[in-house]
Tab-separated table of C-alpha atoms in Angstrom:
chain	number	residue	atom	x	y	z
A	1	MET	CA	66.555	-15.289	-115.217
A	2	ASN	CA	66.360	-12.417	-112.755
A	3	THR	CA	64.368	-12.590	-109.525
A	4	ILE	CA	61.431	-10.522	-110.796
A	5	GLU	CA	60.939	-12.817	-113.787
A	6	SER	CA	61.282	-15.822	-111.505
A	7	LYS	CA	58.654	-14.504	-109.103
A	8	LEU	CA	56.324	-13.601	-111.976
A	9	LYS	CA	56.743	-17.079	-113.429
A	10	ASN	CA	55.933	-18.686	-110.075
A	11	VAL	CA	52.810	-16.559	-109.613
A	12	ALA	CA	51.572	-17.132	-113.174
A	13	THR	CA	52.302	-20.882	-112.964
A	14	GLY	CA	50.388	-21.129	-109.708
A	15	ILE	CA	47.292	-19.191	-110.710
A	16	TRP	CA	46.551	-19.641	-114.393
A	17	TRP	CA	44.668	-22.891	-113.853
A	18	LEU	CA	42.772	-21.422	-110.869
A	19	ILE	CA	41.624	-18.561	-113.077
A	20	LEU	CA	40.597	-21.125	-115.698
A	21	LEU	CA	38.551	-23.089	-113.136
A	22	ARG	CA	36.819	-19.926	-111.927
A	23	GLY	CA	36.023	-18.972	-115.505
A	24	ILE	CA	34.606	-22.405	-116.300
A	25	ALA	CA	32.526	-22.360	-113.092
A	26	ALA	CA	31.151	-18.889	-113.859
A	27	LEU	CA	30.380	-19.869	-117.453
A	28	LEU	CA	28.584	-23.048	-116.349
A	29	LEU	CA	26.612	-21.161	-113.698
A	30	GLY	CA	25.504	-18.617	-116.287
A	31	ILE	CA	24.452	-21.313	-118.746
A	32	LEU	CA	22.579	-23.210	-116.029
A	33	LEU	CA	20.825	-20.039	-114.885
A	34	LEU	CA	19.692	-19.397	-118.464
A	35	THR	CA	18.677	-22.933	-119.355
A	36	ASN	CA	17.364	-24.238	-116.043
A	37	THR	CA	16.710	-21.208	-113.874
A	38	ALA	CA	14.442	-22.663	-111.193
A	39	LYS	CA	16.475	-25.803	-110.510
A	40	THR	CA	19.770	-23.897	-110.501
A	41	LEU	CA	18.440	-21.370	-107.990
A	42	LEU	CA	17.062	-24.193	-105.886
A	43	VAL	CA	20.456	-25.925	-105.841
A	44	LEU	CA	22.168	-22.636	-104.900
A	45	ILE	CA	19.699	-22.129	-102.046
A	46	ILE	CA	20.300	-25.709	-100.837
A	47	PHE	CA	24.075	-25.122	-100.925
A	48	LEU	CA	23.520	-21.938	-98.913
A	49	GLY	CA	21.509	-23.919	-96.332
A	50	ILE	CA	24.224	-26.592	-96.079
A	51	TYR	CA	26.894	-23.904	-95.734
A	52	TRP	CA	24.992	-22.208	-92.890
A	53	VAL	CA	24.518	-25.495	-91.020
A	54	VAL	CA	28.184	-26.499	-91.371
A	55	ASP	CA	29.414	-22.981	-90.564
A	56	GLY	CA	27.112	-22.846	-87.538
A	57	ILE	CA	28.378	-26.172	-86.214
A	58	ILE	CA	32.006	-25.122	-86.679
A	59	THR	CA	31.284	-21.777	-84.974
A	60	LEU	CA	29.612	-23.587	-82.074
A	61	LEU	CA	32.524	-25.989	-81.652
A	62	THR	CA	35.237	-23.325	-81.850
A	63	SER	CA	33.349	-20.959	-79.547
A	64	PHE	CA	32.705	-23.689	-76.980
A	65	SER	CA	36.279	-24.976	-77.091
A	66	GLY	CA	37.679	-21.435	-76.763
A	67	ARG	CA	35.456	-20.376	-73.876
A	68	LYS	CA	38.396	-20.326	-71.415
A	69	GLU	CA	40.569	-18.090	-73.620
A	70	HIS	CA	37.912	-15.690	-74.928
A	71	SER	CA	35.470	-13.744	-72.811
A	72	GLY	CA	33.035	-13.192	-75.703
A	73	TRP	CA	32.580	-16.883	-76.485
A	74	GLY	CA	28.840	-16.634	-75.819
A	75	TRP	CA	28.362	-14.495	-78.932
A	76	GLY	CA	29.965	-17.244	-80.994
A	77	ILE	CA	27.545	-19.771	-79.497
A	78	PHE	CA	24.643	-17.436	-80.288
A	79	ALA	CA	25.848	-16.878	-83.882
A	80	GLY	CA	26.396	-20.612	-84.360
A	81	ILE	CA	22.881	-21.462	-83.167
A	82	ILE	CA	21.337	-18.809	-85.433
A	83	SER	CA	23.385	-20.093	-88.385
A	84	VAL	CA	22.332	-23.714	-87.790
A	85	PHE	CA	18.653	-22.754	-87.452
A	86	ALA	CA	18.818	-20.564	-90.578
A	87	GLY	CA	20.452	-23.398	-92.520
A	88	LEU	CA	17.872	-25.924	-91.326
A	89	ALA	CA	15.046	-23.530	-92.251
A	90	VAL	CA	16.487	-23.128	-95.736
A	91	LEU	CA	16.956	-26.887	-96.139
A	92	SER	CA	13.429	-27.661	-94.949
A	93	GLN	CA	11.732	-25.271	-97.415
A	94	PRO	CA	14.279	-24.218	-100.071
A	95	LEU	CA	11.744	-23.184	-102.707
A	96	LEU	CA	9.683	-21.119	-100.272
A	97	ILE	CA	12.839	-19.507	-98.865
A	98	ALA	CA	14.077	-18.673	-102.385
A	99	MET	CA	10.772	-17.010	-103.281
A	100	PHE	CA	10.547	-15.161	-99.964
A	101	THR	CA	14.156	-13.985	-100.116
A	102	ALA	CA	13.856	-12.725	-103.687
A	103	SER	CA	10.569	-11.002	-102.943
A	104	PHE	CA	11.913	-9.396	-99.766
A	105	ILE	CA	15.173	-8.218	-101.317
A	106	PHE	CA	13.516	-6.701	-104.377
A	107	SER	CA	10.822	-5.051	-102.271
A	108	LEU	CA	13.523	-3.493	-100.117
A	109	VAL	CA	15.492	-2.406	-103.194
A	110	GLY	CA	12.278	-0.975	-104.686
A	111	ILE	CA	11.634	1.099	-101.552
A	112	LEU	CA	15.206	2.386	-101.531
A	113	ILE	CA	15.053	3.326	-105.217
A	114	VAL	CA	11.731	5.171	-104.750
A	115	ILE	CA	13.196	7.115	-101.793
A	116	SER	CA	16.331	7.924	-103.801
A	117	GLY	CA	14.227	9.054	-106.773
A	118	ILE	CA	12.039	11.307	-104.648
A	119	SER	CA	15.161	12.760	-103.019
A	120	SER	CA	16.623	13.549	-106.461
A	121	ILE	CA	13.390	15.202	-107.585
A	122	VAL	CA	13.253	17.370	-104.443
A	123	SER	CA	16.943	18.272	-104.807
A	124	GLY	CA	16.393	19.144	-108.469
A	125	PHE	CA	13.571	21.545	-107.604
A	126	ARG	CA	15.629	23.112	-104.829
A	127	LEU	CA	18.507	23.706	-107.262
A	128	ARG	CA	16.329	25.305	-109.943
A	129	LYS	CA	18.819	28.081	-110.500
A	130	THR	CA	21.523	25.758	-111.806
A	131	SER	CA	21.657	24.678	-115.418
A	132	ASP	CA	21.334	20.911	-114.920
A	133	GLU	CA	18.551	20.637	-112.369
A	134	TRP	CA	16.279	19.015	-114.953
A	135	THR	CA	18.635	15.982	-115.153
A	136	MET	CA	18.181	15.442	-111.419
A	137	ILE	CA	14.418	15.753	-111.742
A	138	VAL	CA	14.159	13.404	-114.745
A	139	GLY	CA	16.632	10.935	-113.232
A	140	GLY	CA	14.728	11.011	-109.953
A	141	ALA	CA	11.415	10.439	-111.730
A	142	LEU	CA	12.848	7.492	-113.657
A	143	SER	CA	14.298	6.047	-110.448
A	144	ALA	CA	10.978	6.404	-108.648
A	145	ILE	CA	9.171	4.684	-111.543
A	146	LEU	CA	11.714	1.838	-111.523
A	147	GLY	CA	11.293	1.475	-107.758
A	148	LEU	CA	7.513	1.357	-108.095
A	149	LEU	CA	7.815	-1.317	-110.804
A	150	LEU	CA	9.992	-3.381	-108.480
A	151	LEU	CA	7.463	-2.968	-105.675
A	152	MET	CA	4.520	-3.956	-107.874
A	153	ASN	CA	6.080	-7.244	-108.939
A	154	PRO	CA	9.189	-8.213	-106.980
A	155	LEU	CA	9.179	-11.830	-108.223
A	156	PHE	CA	9.239	-10.671	-111.853
A	157	SER	CA	12.117	-8.383	-110.914
A	158	ALA	CA	13.894	-11.356	-109.359
A	159	VAL	CA	13.562	-13.298	-112.609
A	160	VAL	CA	14.986	-10.357	-114.564
A	161	TYR	CA	17.817	-10.182	-112.026
A	162	VAL	CA	18.538	-13.895	-112.452
A	163	TYR	CA	18.800	-13.495	-116.223
A	164	ALA	CA	21.080	-10.477	-115.768
A	165	LEU	CA	23.187	-12.521	-113.334
A	166	ALA	CA	23.336	-15.337	-115.903
A	167	PHE	CA	24.442	-12.921	-118.626
A	168	PHE	CA	27.169	-11.342	-116.490
A	169	SER	CA	28.268	-14.768	-115.253
A	170	ILE	CA	28.711	-15.983	-118.834
A	171	ILE	CA	30.602	-12.832	-119.854
A	172	GLY	CA	32.738	-12.994	-116.693
A	173	GLY	CA	33.462	-16.669	-117.292
A	174	ILE	CA	34.611	-16.017	-120.842
A	175	VAL	CA	36.833	-13.160	-119.671
A	176	LEU	CA	38.371	-15.317	-116.912
A	177	ILE	CA	39.005	-18.217	-119.303
A	178	SER	CA	40.682	-15.837	-121.752
A	179	LEU	CA	42.738	-14.331	-118.928
A	180	SER	CA	43.850	-17.782	-117.780
A	181	PHE	CA	45.190	-18.618	-121.233
A	182	ARG	CA	47.028	-15.303	-121.317
A	183	ALA	CA	48.596	-16.132	-117.940
A	184	LYS	CA	49.579	-19.581	-119.230
A	185	LYS	CA	51.086	-17.997	-122.352
A	186	LEU	CA	53.048	-15.669	-120.090
A	187	VAL	CA	54.411	-18.689	-118.212
A	188	MET	CA	55.449	-20.303	-121.479
A	189	SER	CA	57.159	-17.132	-122.711
A	190	ILE	CA	59.080	-16.775	-119.449
A	191	ARG	CA	60.297	-20.385	-119.649
A	192	GLU	CA	61.915	-19.708	-123.019
């Protein structure tokens, strides 16, 4: 067996099961988001809170212990404190934080889409002498309408987003699982 085949075999042997695990995790997340949306989001928010607390503590410890070697250690302390407080806030009110975060993000996205739509409409009218200015105007109008819909009901938009995330998670999981079996088959064919 030449060195390229040997290296390929080693890579495929080492990763096929990792790809399989990622695929299974994505598939399970998608199914959970579809079948038990609220509880799954709540668990994800709680994991995010735990991550921020742990990351903040680690940042605090490493920044404090490295204060003699690094002149900017104070920024690490500041970031660690913010991370711990953010994590504790999330853990104390995970449902409220989830609703606020979704509402805020989709309101912001709605504003950005409305601005983008208006910009496309204005650009379309300025380029009236070209042949495709109407596509910019119609596309801009549709974008502005979508942005306004997001602004009128950001929580509904968040629910739609969650279902879209579930769908893409399931599809991605299936693709990753299929890819892992292809990688395993490649390992088997190289062994022969």
